[in-house]
Amino acid sequence: QVQLVESGGGLVQAGDSLSLSCAASGRPFSGYTMGWFRQAPGKEREFVAFINWSGDRTNYADSVKGRFTISRDNARDTVSLQMNSLRPEDTAIYYCTASPHWSPVRSEEYDYWGQGTRVTVSS
């Protein structure tokens, strides 16, 4: 089992930045690809970004590419999502998640999920 706890959500204005953090515990953190998903009100959960176990390979949804950056610290068992130039359409609950797969972009490929942290971007 891997336990994931997100933090850092909040209310910001369009154009602002926000950093989300996820702390992992349980099984060895470095063995997992770590991802972020989000779910906006009335919409399905969608992929945001992932980072591989060594941190040298990342992938982003087109909607956040160039604005969001995912990173990880295997020594501290944490993964972060730096979000810049936030837009109202980024409003959602953001979930940290862990996968044993190589390039997971579908939610079904992830085994462990945090409870989520809410991000609200006002216009």
PDB file of C-alpha atoms in Angstrom:
ATOM      1  CA  GLN A   1       0.000   0.000   0.000  1.00  0.00           C
ATOM      2  CA  VAL A   2       1.032   3.558  -0.700  1.00  0.00           C
ATOM      3  CA  GLN A   3      -0.600   6.383   1.203  1.00  0.00           C
ATOM      4  CA  LEU A   4      -0.732   9.771  -0.519  1.00  0.00           C
ATOM      5  CA  VAL A   5      -1.594  13.096   1.068  1.00  0.00           C
ATOM      6  CA  GLU A   6      -1.916  16.256  -1.000  1.00  0.00           C
ATOM      7  CA  SER A   7      -1.549  19.806   0.213  1.00  0.00           C
ATOM      8  CA  GLY A   8      -1.262  23.307  -1.187  1.00  0.00           C
ATOM      9  CA  GLY A   9      -4.641  23.915  -2.766  1.00  0.00           C
ATOM     10  CA  GLY A  10      -6.509  27.158  -2.348  1.00  0.00           C
ATOM     11  CA  LEU A  11      -8.231  30.112  -3.940  1.00  0.00           C
ATOM     12  CA  VAL A  12      -6.221  32.246  -6.353  1.00  0.00           C
ATOM     13  CA  GLN A  13      -6.840  34.718  -9.124  1.00  0.00           C
ATOM     14  CA  ALA A  14      -6.318  34.105 -12.814  1.00  0.00           C
ATOM     15  CA  GLY A  15      -2.667  34.508 -13.709  1.00  0.00           C
ATOM     16  CA  ASP A  16      -1.434  33.554 -10.246  1.00  0.00           C
ATOM     17  CA  SER A  17       0.752  30.603  -9.345  1.00  0.00           C
ATOM     18  CA  LEU A  18       0.197  27.779  -6.909  1.00  0.00           C
ATOM     19  CA  SER A  19       2.296  24.801  -5.853  1.00  0.00           C
ATOM     20  CA  LEU A  20       0.779  21.485  -4.857  1.00  0.00           C
ATOM     21  CA  SER A  21       2.649  18.904  -2.869  1.00  0.00           C
ATOM     22  CA  CYS A  22       2.049  15.231  -2.244  1.00  0.00           C
ATOM     23  CA  ALA A  23       3.638  13.228   0.552  1.00  0.00           C
ATOM     24  CA  ALA A  24       3.873   9.471   0.138  1.00  0.00           C
ATOM     25  CA  SER A  25       4.299   6.744   2.705  1.00  0.00           C
ATOM     26  CA  GLY A  26       4.181   2.977   2.677  1.00  0.00           C
ATOM     27  CA  ARG A  27       5.886   1.057  -0.108  1.00  0.00           C
ATOM     28  CA  PRO A  28       9.096   2.409  -1.670  1.00  0.00           C
ATOM     29  CA  PHE A  29       8.152   5.650  -3.338  1.00  0.00           C
ATOM     30  CA  SER A  30      10.900   5.513  -5.934  1.00  0.00           C
ATOM     31  CA  GLY A  31       9.388   2.436  -7.543  1.00  0.00           C
ATOM     32  CA  TYR A  32       6.338   4.281  -8.841  1.00  0.00           C
ATOM     33  CA  THR A  33       5.505   6.641 -11.624  1.00  0.00           C
ATOM     34  CA  MET A  34       3.766   9.543  -9.937  1.00  0.00           C
ATOM     35  CA  GLY A  35       0.949  11.485 -11.484  1.00  0.00           C
ATOM     36  CA  TRP A  36      -1.524  14.280 -10.986  1.00  0.00           C
ATOM     37  CA  PHE A  37      -5.118  14.168 -12.140  1.00  0.00           C
ATOM     38  CA  ARG A  38      -7.891  16.668 -11.679  1.00  0.00           C
ATOM     39  CA  GLN A  39     -11.641  16.669 -11.639  1.00  0.00           C
ATOM     40  CA  ALA A  40     -13.679  19.776 -12.280  1.00  0.00           C
ATOM     41  CA  PRO A  41     -17.295  20.092 -11.138  1.00  0.00           C
ATOM     42  CA  GLY A  42     -19.555  18.073 -13.395  1.00  0.00           C
ATOM     43  CA  LYS A  43     -16.676  16.652 -15.402  1.00  0.00           C
ATOM     44  CA  GLU A  44     -14.735  13.418 -15.481  1.00  0.00           C
ATOM     45  CA  ARG A  45     -11.346  13.047 -13.886  1.00  0.00           C
ATOM     46  CA  GLU A  46      -8.590  13.967 -16.324  1.00  0.00           C
ATOM     47  CA  PHE A  47      -4.872  13.419 -16.595  1.00  0.00           C
ATOM     48  CA  VAL A  48      -2.648  16.396 -15.806  1.00  0.00           C
ATOM     49  CA  ALA A  49       0.953  15.137 -15.650  1.00  0.00           C
ATOM     50  CA  PHE A  50       3.197  12.271 -14.673  1.00  0.00           C
ATOM     51  CA  ILE A  51       6.842  11.837 -13.788  1.00  0.00           C
ATOM     52  CA  ASN A  52       8.774   8.585 -13.951  1.00  0.00           C
ATOM     53  CA  TRP A  53      10.577   6.985 -11.042  1.00  0.00           C
ATOM     54  CA  SER A  54      13.928   8.673 -11.724  1.00  0.00           C
ATOM     55  CA  GLY A  55      12.440  12.047 -12.551  1.00  0.00           C
ATOM     56  CA  ASP A  56      13.977  12.315 -16.010  1.00  0.00           C
ATOM     57  CA  ARG A  57      10.805  11.724 -17.985  1.00  0.00           C
ATOM     58  CA  THR A  58       7.607  13.705 -17.731  1.00  0.00           C
ATOM     59  CA  ASN A  59       4.403  14.020 -19.679  1.00  0.00           C
ATOM     60  CA  TYR A  60       1.737  16.703 -19.583  1.00  0.00           C
ATOM     61  CA  ALA A  61      -1.776  17.196 -20.807  1.00  0.00           C
ATOM     62  CA  ASP A  62      -1.903  19.688 -23.656  1.00  0.00           C
ATOM     63  CA  SER A  63      -4.077  21.990 -21.565  1.00  0.00           C
ATOM     64  CA  VAL A  64      -1.315  22.532 -18.987  1.00  0.00           C
ATOM     65  CA  LYS A  65       1.823  22.135 -21.081  1.00  0.00           C
ATOM     66  CA  GLY A  66       4.148  25.097 -20.618  1.00  0.00           C
ATOM     67  CA  ARG A  67       2.335  26.266 -17.492  1.00  0.00           C
ATOM     68  CA  PHE A  68       2.612  23.342 -15.065  1.00  0.00           C
ATOM     69  CA  THR A  69       5.750  21.527 -13.935  1.00  0.00           C
ATOM     70  CA  ILE A  70       5.836  18.212 -12.109  1.00  0.00           C
ATOM     71  CA  SER A  71       8.820  17.210 -10.006  1.00  0.00           C
ATOM     72  CA  ARG A  72       9.710  14.659  -7.366  1.00  0.00           C
ATOM     73  CA  ASP A  73      12.135  14.181  -4.504  1.00  0.00           C
ATOM     74  CA  ASN A  74      12.734  10.493  -3.882  1.00  0.00           C
ATOM     75  CA  ALA A  75      14.778  11.223  -0.769  1.00  0.00           C
ATOM     76  CA  ARG A  76      11.773  12.921   0.809  1.00  0.00           C
ATOM     77  CA  ASP A  77       9.053  10.806  -0.826  1.00  0.00           C
ATOM     78  CA  THR A  78       7.322  13.830  -2.266  1.00  0.00           C
ATOM     79  CA  VAL A  79       6.001  14.903  -5.634  1.00  0.00           C
ATOM     80  CA  SER A  80       5.057  18.459  -6.515  1.00  0.00           C
ATOM     81  CA  LEU A  81       3.067  20.274  -9.149  1.00  0.00           C
ATOM     82  CA  GLN A  82       4.031  23.872  -9.819  1.00  0.00           C
ATOM     83  CA  MET A  83       1.158  25.641 -11.541  1.00  0.00           C
ATOM     84  CA  ASN A  84       1.768  28.996 -13.212  1.00  0.00           C
ATOM     85  CA  SER A  85      -0.472  31.299 -15.214  1.00  0.00           C
ATOM     86  CA  LEU A  86      -3.543  29.706 -13.710  1.00  0.00           C
ATOM     87  CA  ARG A  87      -6.843  30.019 -15.525  1.00  0.00           C
ATOM     88  CA  PRO A  88     -10.438  29.666 -14.302  1.00  0.00           C
ATOM     89  CA  GLU A  89     -10.667  26.404 -16.258  1.00  0.00           C
ATOM     90  CA  ASP A  90      -7.934  24.972 -14.012  1.00  0.00           C
ATOM     91  CA  THR A  91     -10.449  25.005 -11.157  1.00  0.00           C
ATOM     92  CA  ALA A  92     -10.757  21.424  -9.923  1.00  0.00           C
ATOM     93  CA  ILE A  93      -9.883  18.972  -7.215  1.00  0.00           C
ATOM     94  CA  TYR A  94      -6.332  17.797  -7.845  1.00  0.00           C
ATOM     95  CA  TYR A  95      -5.337  14.248  -7.010  1.00  0.00           C
ATOM     96  CA  CYS A  96      -1.904  12.767  -6.478  1.00  0.00           C
ATOM     97  CA  THR A  97      -1.572   9.227  -7.691  1.00  0.00           C
ATOM     98  CA  ALA A  98       0.935   6.381  -8.064  1.00  0.00           C
ATOM     99  CA  SER A  99       1.300   3.852 -10.843  1.00  0.00           C
ATOM    100  CA  PRO A 100       3.559   0.853 -11.491  1.00  0.00           C
ATOM    101  CA  HIS A 101       3.316   1.439 -15.246  1.00  0.00           C
ATOM    102  CA  TRP A 102       5.806   3.032 -17.633  1.00  0.00           C
ATOM    103  CA  SER A 103       3.713   5.780 -19.244  1.00  0.00           C
ATOM    104  CA  PRO A 104       0.376   5.933 -17.475  1.00  0.00           C
ATOM    105  CA  VAL A 105      -2.072   8.532 -18.754  1.00  0.00           C
ATOM    106  CA  ARG A 106      -5.332   6.752 -17.925  1.00  0.00           C
ATOM    107  CA  SER A 107      -6.744   6.710 -14.421  1.00  0.00           C
ATOM    108  CA  GLU A 108      -7.148   2.923 -14.625  1.00  0.00           C
ATOM    109  CA  GLU A 109      -3.358   2.614 -14.773  1.00  0.00           C
ATOM    110  CA  TYR A 110      -2.955   4.132 -11.329  1.00  0.00           C
ATOM    111  CA  ASP A 111      -3.211   2.026  -8.200  1.00  0.00           C
ATOM    112  CA  TYR A 112      -3.099   4.559  -5.366  1.00  0.00           C
ATOM    113  CA  TRP A 113      -4.849   7.893  -4.937  1.00  0.00           C
ATOM    114  CA  GLY A 114      -4.816  10.697  -2.440  1.00  0.00           C
ATOM    115  CA  GLN A 115      -7.929  12.402  -1.123  1.00  0.00           C
ATOM    116  CA  GLY A 116      -7.415  15.436  -3.318  1.00  0.00           C
ATOM    117  CA  THR A 117      -6.857  19.118  -2.765  1.00  0.00           C
ATOM    118  CA  ARG A 118      -9.136  21.823  -4.128  1.00  0.00           C
ATOM    119  CA  VAL A 119      -7.866  24.538  -6.423  1.00  0.00           C
ATOM    120  CA  THR A 120     -10.150  27.429  -7.300  1.00  0.00           C
ATOM    121  CA  VAL A 121      -9.104  30.063  -9.821  1.00  0.00           C
ATOM    122  CA  SER A 122     -11.235  33.183  -9.983  1.00  0.00           C
ATOM    123  CA  SER A 123     -11.431  35.385 -13.061  1.00  0.00           C
TER     124      SER A 123
END
